[in-house]
Amino acid sequence: MTEPHPDLFLFASYPTTPGYQATDTSKDAAEKVKPKAAWVRARVIDALTRQGPMTTVQIAQAVGLPYETVQPRTSEARALGLIEDSSQRGKSRDPSKSAIIWRITSASDAPKSDKTA
């Protein structure tokens, strides 16, 4: 597996850690997913980098994780500026609705400078 995008670990709060609503159940769920959220975001970025633009449903299938695990990570990746709306639409889980097709942002694709010297 490839290393996570280096920008994923720059911050100590949302969007680099799971957000939650003002309920105990939401906060509890965010705390439980926190240890693996960066790993799942990295898998989202990796899938989009390797396979190209996809919907969240397609990303979930590509990484082999449930939609409910992947969808919040796409929101975080978007807030971090790692992915963006491609302006294209695809099939969603609900056949009567369309879904955003996500793509890697040019900032995510840009090579990072080597800081070891």
PDB file of N, CA, C and O in Angstrom, residues 22-83:
ATOM      1  N   ALA A  22     -23.653  17.399  17.812  1.00  0.00           N
ATOM      2  CA  ALA A  22     -23.752  17.631  19.258  1.00  0.00           C
ATOM      3  C   ALA A  22     -24.615  16.589  19.971  1.00  0.00           C
ATOM      4  O   ALA A  22     -25.498  16.926  20.743  1.00  0.00           O
ATOM      5  N   THR A  23     -24.338  15.333  19.709  1.00  0.00           N
ATOM      6  CA  THR A  23     -25.017  14.258  20.444  1.00  0.00           C
ATOM      7  C   THR A  23     -23.949  13.294  20.958  1.00  0.00           C
ATOM      8  O   THR A  23     -22.871  13.180  20.369  1.00  0.00           O
ATOM      9  N   ASP A  24     -24.261  12.602  22.024  1.00  0.00           N
ATOM     10  CA  ASP A  24     -23.296  11.661  22.582  1.00  0.00           C
ATOM     11  C   ASP A  24     -23.004  10.521  21.622  1.00  0.00           C
ATOM     12  O   ASP A  24     -21.862  10.065  21.512  1.00  0.00           O
ATOM     13  N   THR A  25     -24.014  10.074  20.873  1.00  0.00           N
ATOM     14  CA  THR A  25     -23.797   8.964  19.947  1.00  0.00           C
ATOM     15  C   THR A  25     -22.898   9.369  18.784  1.00  0.00           C
ATOM     16  O   THR A  25     -22.047   8.599  18.349  1.00  0.00           O
ATOM     17  N   SER A  26     -23.074  10.583  18.281  1.00  0.00           N
ATOM     18  CA  SER A  26     -22.244  11.074  17.193  1.00  0.00           C
ATOM     19  C   SER A  26     -20.794  11.228  17.646  1.00  0.00           C
ATOM     20  O   SER A  26     -19.850  10.829  16.952  1.00  0.00           O
ATOM     21  N   LYS A  27     -20.608  11.796  18.831  1.00  0.00           N
ATOM     22  CA  LYS A  27     -19.254  11.969  19.369  1.00  0.00           C
ATOM     23  C   LYS A  27     -18.593  10.619  19.605  1.00  0.00           C
ATOM     24  O   LYS A  27     -17.412  10.424  19.289  1.00  0.00           O
ATOM     25  N   ASP A  28     -19.345   9.666  20.137  1.00  0.00           N
ATOM     26  CA  ASP A  28     -18.816   8.328  20.388  1.00  0.00           C
ATOM     27  C   ASP A  28     -18.386   7.659  19.077  1.00  0.00           C
ATOM     28  O   ASP A  28     -17.312   7.058  19.004  1.00  0.00           O
ATOM     29  N   ALA A  29     -19.209   7.789  18.047  1.00  0.00           N
ATOM     30  CA  ALA A  29     -18.872   7.199  16.750  1.00  0.00           C
ATOM     31  C   ALA A  29     -17.603   7.826  16.182  1.00  0.00           C
ATOM     32  O   ALA A  29     -16.732   7.121  15.648  1.00  0.00           O
ATOM     33  N   ALA A  30     -17.466   9.138  16.304  1.00  0.00           N
ATOM     34  CA  ALA A  30     -16.265   9.830  15.808  1.00  0.00           C
ATOM     35  C   ALA A  30     -15.022   9.357  16.559  1.00  0.00           C
ATOM     36  O   ALA A  30     -13.973   9.133  15.946  1.00  0.00           O
ATOM     37  N   GLU A  31     -15.127   9.188  17.852  1.00  0.00           N
ATOM     38  CA  GLU A  31     -13.986   8.722  18.644  1.00  0.00           C
ATOM     39  C   GLU A  31     -13.576   7.305  18.256  1.00  0.00           C
ATOM     40  O   GLU A  31     -12.397   6.982  18.213  1.00  0.00           O
ATOM     41  N   LYS A  32     -14.573   6.466  17.968  1.00  0.00           N
ATOM     42  CA  LYS A  32     -14.274   5.077  17.616  1.00  0.00           C
ATOM     43  C   LYS A  32     -13.602   4.961  16.249  1.00  0.00           C
ATOM     44  O   LYS A  32     -12.762   4.094  16.042  1.00  0.00           O
ATOM     45  N   VAL A  33     -13.949   5.821  15.312  1.00  0.00           N
ATOM     46  CA  VAL A  33     -13.372   5.746  13.972  1.00  0.00           C
ATOM     47  C   VAL A  33     -12.056   6.525  13.865  1.00  0.00           C
ATOM     48  O   VAL A  33     -11.264   6.310  12.951  1.00  0.00           O
ATOM     49  N   LYS A  34     -11.803   7.390  14.823  1.00  0.00           N
ATOM     50  CA  LYS A  34     -10.628   8.263  14.781  1.00  0.00           C
ATOM     51  C   LYS A  34      -9.312   7.534  14.498  1.00  0.00           C
ATOM     52  O   LYS A  34      -8.523   7.991  13.667  1.00  0.00           O
ATOM     53  N   PRO A  35      -9.028   6.391  15.140  1.00  0.00           N
ATOM     54  CA  PRO A  35      -7.737   5.734  14.895  1.00  0.00           C
ATOM     55  C   PRO A  35      -7.506   5.301  13.445  1.00  0.00           C
ATOM     56  O   PRO A  35      -6.370   5.184  13.011  1.00  0.00           O
ATOM     57  N   LYS A  36      -8.575   5.042  12.696  1.00  0.00           N
ATOM     58  CA  LYS A  36      -8.363   4.586  11.323  1.00  0.00           C
ATOM     59  C   LYS A  36      -8.826   5.587  10.265  1.00  0.00           C
ATOM     60  O   LYS A  36      -8.716   5.316   9.071  1.00  0.00           O
ATOM     61  N   ALA A  37      -9.294   6.753  10.655  1.00  0.00           N
ATOM     62  CA  ALA A  37      -9.805   7.727   9.680  1.00  0.00           C
ATOM     63  C   ALA A  37      -8.738   8.164   8.682  1.00  0.00           C
ATOM     64  O   ALA A  37      -9.002   8.216   7.476  1.00  0.00           O
ATOM     65  N   ALA A  38      -7.540   8.462   9.133  1.00  0.00           N
ATOM     66  CA  ALA A  38      -6.464   8.894   8.220  1.00  0.00           C
ATOM     67  C   ALA A  38      -6.107   7.774   7.248  1.00  0.00           C
ATOM     68  O   ALA A  38      -5.845   8.024   6.066  1.00  0.00           O
ATOM     69  N   TRP A  39      -6.115   6.545   7.734  1.00  0.00           N
ATOM     70  CA  TRP A  39      -5.827   5.393   6.880  1.00  0.00           C
ATOM     71  C   TRP A  39      -6.884   5.253   5.788  1.00  0.00           C
ATOM     72  O   TRP A  39      -6.558   5.029   4.618  1.00  0.00           O
ATOM     73  N   VAL A  40      -8.159   5.408   6.153  1.00  0.00           N
ATOM     74  CA  VAL A  40      -9.233   5.300   5.163  1.00  0.00           C
ATOM     75  C   VAL A  40      -9.132   6.461   4.165  1.00  0.00           C
ATOM     76  O   VAL A  40      -9.269   6.251   2.958  1.00  0.00           O
ATOM     77  N   ARG A  41      -8.862   7.687   4.645  1.00  0.00           N
ATOM     78  CA  ARG A  41      -8.680   8.828   3.726  1.00  0.00           C
ATOM     79  C   ARG A  41      -7.548   8.548   2.744  1.00  0.00           C
ATOM     80  O   ARG A  41      -7.652   8.838   1.556  1.00  0.00           O
ATOM     81  N   ALA A  42      -6.465   7.967   3.229  1.00  0.00           N
ATOM     82  CA  ALA A  42      -5.341   7.630   2.358  1.00  0.00           C
ATOM     83  C   ALA A  42      -5.759   6.608   1.304  1.00  0.00           C
ATOM     84  O   ALA A  42      -5.331   6.692   0.146  1.00  0.00           O
ATOM     85  N   ARG A  43      -6.587   5.662   1.680  1.00  0.00           N
ATOM     86  CA  ARG A  43      -7.085   4.665   0.712  1.00  0.00           C
ATOM     87  C   ARG A  43      -7.970   5.332  -0.330  1.00  0.00           C
ATOM     88  O   ARG A  43      -7.935   4.967  -1.504  1.00  0.00           O
ATOM     89  N   VAL A  44      -8.788   6.311   0.092  1.00  0.00           N
ATOM     90  CA  VAL A  44      -9.632   7.066  -0.846  1.00  0.00           C
ATOM     91  C   VAL A  44      -8.754   7.787  -1.866  1.00  0.00           C
ATOM     92  O   VAL A  44      -8.967   7.698  -3.082  1.00  0.00           O
ATOM     93  N   ILE A  45      -7.734   8.495  -1.371  1.00  0.00           N
ATOM     94  CA  ILE A  45      -6.821   9.230  -2.245  1.00  0.00           C
ATOM     95  C   ILE A  45      -6.090   8.271  -3.179  1.00  0.00           C
ATOM     96  O   ILE A  45      -5.963   8.527  -4.386  1.00  0.00           O
ATOM     97  N   ASP A  46      -5.624   7.165  -2.646  1.00  0.00           N
ATOM     98  CA  ASP A  46      -4.920   6.183  -3.459  1.00  0.00           C
ATOM     99  C   ASP A  46      -5.820   5.632  -4.563  1.00  0.00           C
ATOM    100  O   ASP A  46      -5.387   5.512  -5.716  1.00  0.00           O
ATOM    101  N   ALA A  47      -7.054   5.290  -4.239  1.00  0.00           N
ATOM    102  CA  ALA A  47      -7.983   4.747  -5.237  1.00  0.00           C
ATOM    103  C   ALA A  47      -8.240   5.762  -6.341  1.00  0.00           C
ATOM    104  O   ALA A  47      -8.229   5.408  -7.533  1.00  0.00           O
ATOM    105  N   LEU A  48      -8.462   7.017  -5.975  1.00  0.00           N
ATOM    106  CA  LEU A  48      -8.708   8.044  -6.987  1.00  0.00           C
ATOM    107  C   LEU A  48      -7.452   8.310  -7.822  1.00  0.00           C
ATOM    108  O   LEU A  48      -7.548   8.573  -9.022  1.00  0.00           O
ATOM    109  N   THR A  49      -6.294   8.237  -7.214  1.00  0.00           N
ATOM    110  CA  THR A  49      -5.043   8.444  -7.936  1.00  0.00           C
ATOM    111  C   THR A  49      -4.814   7.321  -8.939  1.00  0.00           C
ATOM    112  O   THR A  49      -4.446   7.558 -10.085  1.00  0.00           O
ATOM    113  N   ARG A  50      -5.050   6.093  -8.509  1.00  0.00           N
ATOM    114  CA  ARG A  50      -4.789   4.935  -9.372  1.00  0.00           C
ATOM    115  C   ARG A  50      -5.874   4.705 -10.421  1.00  0.00           C
ATOM    116  O   ARG A  50      -5.571   4.318 -11.545  1.00  0.00           O
ATOM    117  N   GLN A  51      -7.152   4.926 -10.038  1.00  0.00           N
ATOM    118  CA  GLN A  51      -8.251   4.530 -10.911  1.00  0.00           C
ATOM    119  C   GLN A  51      -8.970   5.702 -11.574  1.00  0.00           C
ATOM    120  O   GLN A  51      -9.807   5.491 -12.435  1.00  0.00           O
ATOM    121  N   GLY A  52      -8.672   6.913 -11.137  1.00  0.00           N
ATOM    122  CA  GLY A  52      -9.316   8.076 -11.738  1.00  0.00           C
ATOM    123  C   GLY A  52     -10.608   8.433 -11.034  1.00  0.00           C
ATOM    124  O   GLY A  52     -10.977   7.833 -10.022  1.00  0.00           O
ATOM    125  N   PRO A  53     -11.305   9.437 -11.557  1.00  0.00           N
ATOM    126  CA  PRO A  53     -12.528   9.950 -10.919  1.00  0.00           C
ATOM    127  C   PRO A  53     -13.583   8.866 -10.684  1.00  0.00           C
ATOM    128  O   PRO A  53     -13.801   8.004 -11.539  1.00  0.00           O
ATOM    129  N   MET A  54     -14.218   8.941  -9.505  1.00  0.00           N
ATOM    130  CA  MET A  54     -15.242   7.970  -9.120  1.00  0.00           C
ATOM    131  C   MET A  54     -16.241   8.607  -8.165  1.00  0.00           C
ATOM    132  O   MET A  54     -15.924   9.591  -7.500  1.00  0.00           O
ATOM    133  N   THR A  55     -17.403   7.986  -8.059  1.00  0.00           N
ATOM    134  CA  THR A  55     -18.369   8.369  -7.027  1.00  0.00           C
ATOM    135  C   THR A  55     -17.939   7.753  -5.708  1.00  0.00           C
ATOM    136  O   THR A  55     -17.084   6.854  -5.672  1.00  0.00           O
ATOM    137  N   THR A  56     -18.547   8.183  -4.626  1.00  0.00           N
ATOM    138  CA  THR A  56     -18.244   7.599  -3.324  1.00  0.00           C
ATOM    139  C   THR A  56     -18.603   6.116  -3.296  1.00  0.00           C
ATOM    140  O   THR A  56     -17.876   5.311  -2.712  1.00  0.00           O
ATOM    141  N   VAL A  57     -19.689   5.744  -3.953  1.00  0.00           N
ATOM    142  CA  VAL A  57     -20.076   4.331  -4.034  1.00  0.00           C
ATOM    143  C   VAL A  57     -18.967   3.535  -4.715  1.00  0.00           C
ATOM    144  O   VAL A  57     -18.562   2.468  -4.242  1.00  0.00           O
ATOM    145  N   GLN A  58     -18.446   4.056  -5.820  1.00  0.00           N
ATOM    146  CA  GLN A  58     -17.380   3.372  -6.539  1.00  0.00           C
ATOM    147  C   GLN A  58     -16.089   3.321  -5.726  1.00  0.00           C
ATOM    148  O   GLN A  58     -15.375   2.316  -5.751  1.00  0.00           O
ATOM    149  N   ILE A  59     -15.789   4.402  -5.014  1.00  0.00           N
ATOM    150  CA  ILE A  59     -14.593   4.413  -4.168  1.00  0.00           C
ATOM    151  C   ILE A  59     -14.706   3.330  -3.096  1.00  0.00           C
ATOM    152  O   ILE A  59     -13.762   2.581  -2.852  1.00  0.00           O
ATOM    153  N   ALA A  60     -15.868   3.253  -2.459  1.00  0.00           N
ATOM    154  CA  ALA A  60     -16.084   2.243  -1.415  1.00  0.00           C
ATOM    155  C   ALA A  60     -15.867   0.843  -1.976  1.00  0.00           C
ATOM    156  O   ALA A  60     -15.213  -0.001  -1.337  1.00  0.00           O
ATOM    157  N   GLN A  61     -16.374   0.593  -3.168  1.00  0.00           N
ATOM    158  CA  GLN A  61     -16.169  -0.709  -3.798  1.00  0.00           C
ATOM    159  C   GLN A  61     -14.693  -0.934  -4.102  1.00  0.00           C
ATOM    160  O   GLN A  61     -14.165  -2.019  -3.880  1.00  0.00           O
ATOM    161  N   ALA A  62     -14.013   0.100  -4.592  1.00  0.00           N
ATOM    162  CA  ALA A  62     -12.596  -0.023  -4.962  1.00  0.00           C
ATOM    163  C   ALA A  62     -11.707  -0.322  -3.762  1.00  0.00           C
ATOM    164  O   ALA A  62     -10.732  -1.066  -3.882  1.00  0.00           O
ATOM    165  N   VAL A  63     -12.028   0.264  -2.620  1.00  0.00           N
ATOM    166  CA  VAL A  63     -11.191   0.056  -1.434  1.00  0.00           C
ATOM    167  C   VAL A  63     -11.689  -1.081  -0.551  1.00  0.00           C
ATOM    168  O   VAL A  63     -11.032  -1.436   0.429  1.00  0.00           O
ATOM    169  N   GLY A  64     -12.847  -1.624  -0.887  1.00  0.00           N
ATOM    170  CA  GLY A  64     -13.361  -2.773  -0.148  1.00  0.00           C
ATOM    171  C   GLY A  64     -13.862  -2.439   1.246  1.00  0.00           C
ATOM    172  O   GLY A  64     -13.740  -3.252   2.160  1.00  0.00           O
ATOM    173  N   LEU A  65     -14.411  -1.228   1.391  1.00  0.00           N
ATOM    174  CA  LEU A  65     -14.947  -0.798   2.686  1.00  0.00           C
ATOM    175  C   LEU A  65     -16.387  -0.349   2.519  1.00  0.00           C
ATOM    176  O   LEU A  65     -16.800   0.036   1.425  1.00  0.00           O
ATOM    177  N   PRO A  66     -17.168  -0.372   3.590  1.00  0.00           N
ATOM    178  CA  PRO A  66     -18.561   0.064   3.492  1.00  0.00           C
ATOM    179  C   PRO A  66     -18.672   1.546   3.110  1.00  0.00           C
ATOM    180  O   PRO A  66     -17.834   2.373   3.490  1.00  0.00           O
ATOM    181  N   TYR A  67     -19.721   1.853   2.379  1.00  0.00           N
ATOM    182  CA  TYR A  67     -20.010   3.234   1.984  1.00  0.00           C
ATOM    183  C   TYR A  67     -20.013   4.149   3.203  1.00  0.00           C
ATOM    184  O   TYR A  67     -19.462   5.246   3.164  1.00  0.00           O
ATOM    185  N   GLU A  68     -20.620   3.700   4.296  1.00  0.00           N
ATOM    186  CA  GLU A  68     -20.735   4.512   5.514  1.00  0.00           C
ATOM    187  C   GLU A  68     -19.377   4.835   6.134  1.00  0.00           C
ATOM    188  O   GLU A  68     -19.243   5.811   6.867  1.00  0.00           O
ATOM    189  N   THR A  69     -18.374   4.027   5.854  1.00  0.00           N
ATOM    190  CA  THR A  69     -17.017   4.289   6.323  1.00  0.00           C
ATOM    191  C   THR A  69     -16.303   5.274   5.404  1.00  0.00           C
ATOM    192  O   THR A  69     -15.563   6.138   5.865  1.00  0.00           O
ATOM    193  N   VAL A  70     -16.559   5.158   4.109  1.00  0.00           N
ATOM    194  CA  VAL A  70     -15.851   5.954   3.105  1.00  0.00           C
ATOM    195  C   VAL A  70     -16.428   7.360   2.955  1.00  0.00           C
ATOM    196  O   VAL A  70     -15.680   8.332   2.811  1.00  0.00           O
ATOM    197  N   GLN A  71     -17.749   7.499   3.007  1.00  0.00           N
ATOM    198  CA  GLN A  71     -18.371   8.801   2.720  1.00  0.00           C
ATOM    199  C   GLN A  71     -17.851   9.926   3.615  1.00  0.00           C
ATOM    200  O   GLN A  71     -17.499  10.993   3.109  1.00  0.00           O
ATOM    201  N   PRO A  72     -17.757   9.740   4.928  1.00  0.00           N
ATOM    202  CA  PRO A  72     -17.219  10.835   5.752  1.00  0.00           C
ATOM    203  C   PRO A  72     -15.773  11.182   5.414  1.00  0.00           C
ATOM    204  O   PRO A  72     -15.352  12.329   5.520  1.00  0.00           O
ATOM    205  N   ARG A  73     -15.002  10.175   4.979  1.00  0.00           N
ATOM    206  CA  ARG A  73     -13.606  10.435   4.625  1.00  0.00           C
ATOM    207  C   ARG A  73     -13.506  11.239   3.333  1.00  0.00           C
ATOM    208  O   ARG A  73     -12.578  12.025   3.164  1.00  0.00           O
ATOM    209  N   THR A  74     -14.479  11.068   2.410  1.00  0.00           N
ATOM    210  CA  THR A  74     -14.466  11.909   1.207  1.00  0.00           C
ATOM    211  C   THR A  74     -14.785  13.355   1.582  1.00  0.00           C
ATOM    212  O   THR A  74     -14.191  14.277   1.022  1.00  0.00           O
ATOM    213  N   SER A  75     -15.669  13.551   2.547  1.00  0.00           N
ATOM    214  CA  SER A  75     -15.960  14.917   3.010  1.00  0.00           C
ATOM    215  C   SER A  75     -14.722  15.555   3.625  1.00  0.00           C
ATOM    216  O   SER A  75     -14.422  16.729   3.379  1.00  0.00           O
ATOM    217  N   GLU A  76     -13.977  14.785   4.410  1.00  0.00           N
ATOM    218  CA  GLU A  76     -12.752  15.300   5.012  1.00  0.00           C
ATOM    219  C   GLU A  76     -11.702  15.605   3.940  1.00  0.00           C
ATOM    220  O   GLU A  76     -11.053  16.659   3.978  1.00  0.00           O
ATOM    221  N   ALA A  77     -11.553  14.694   2.980  1.00  0.00           N
ATOM    222  CA  ALA A  77     -10.568  14.895   1.912  1.00  0.00           C
ATOM    223  C   ALA A  77     -10.917  16.131   1.078  1.00  0.00           C
ATOM    224  O   ALA A  77     -10.029  16.887   0.682  1.00  0.00           O
ATOM    225  N   ARG A  78     -12.199  16.351   0.860  1.00  0.00           N
ATOM    226  CA  ARG A  78     -12.624  17.556   0.141  1.00  0.00           C
ATOM    227  C   ARG A  78     -12.297  18.798   0.966  1.00  0.00           C
ATOM    228  O   ARG A  78     -11.767  19.781   0.452  1.00  0.00           O
ATOM    229  N   ALA A  79     -12.591  18.778   2.254  1.00  0.00           N
ATOM    230  CA  ALA A  79     -12.311  19.926   3.124  1.00  0.00           C
ATOM    231  C   ALA A  79     -10.807  20.210   3.212  1.00  0.00           C
ATOM    232  O   ALA A  79     -10.402  21.358   3.385  1.00  0.00           O
ATOM    233  N   LEU A  80      -9.986  19.173   3.067  1.00  0.00           N
ATOM    234  CA  LEU A  80      -8.537  19.336   3.083  1.00  0.00           C
ATOM    235  C   LEU A  80      -7.986  19.806   1.736  1.00  0.00           C
ATOM    236  O   LEU A  80      -6.803  20.094   1.616  1.00  0.00           O
ATOM    237  N   GLY A  81      -8.853  19.849   0.725  1.00  0.00           N
ATOM    238  CA  GLY A  81      -8.408  20.269  -0.602  1.00  0.00           C
ATOM    239  C   GLY A  81      -7.707  19.175  -1.384  1.00  0.00           C
ATOM    240  O   GLY A  81      -7.012  19.447  -2.357  1.00  0.00           O
ATOM    241  N   LEU A  82      -7.901  17.918  -0.975  1.00  0.00           N
ATOM    242  CA  LEU A  82      -7.239  16.795  -1.640  1.00  0.00           C
ATOM    243  C   LEU A  82      -8.046  16.254  -2.814  1.00  0.00           C
ATOM    244  O   LEU A  82      -7.480  15.715  -3.763  1.00  0.00           O
ATOM    245  N   ILE A  83      -9.375  16.373  -2.719  1.00  0.00           N
ATOM    246  CA  ILE A  83     -10.246  15.953  -3.820  1.00  0.00           C
ATOM    247  C   ILE A  83     -11.241  17.065  -4.089  1.00  0.00           C
ATOM    248  O   ILE A  83     -11.458  17.942  -3.248  1.00  0.00           O
TER     249      ILE A  83
END
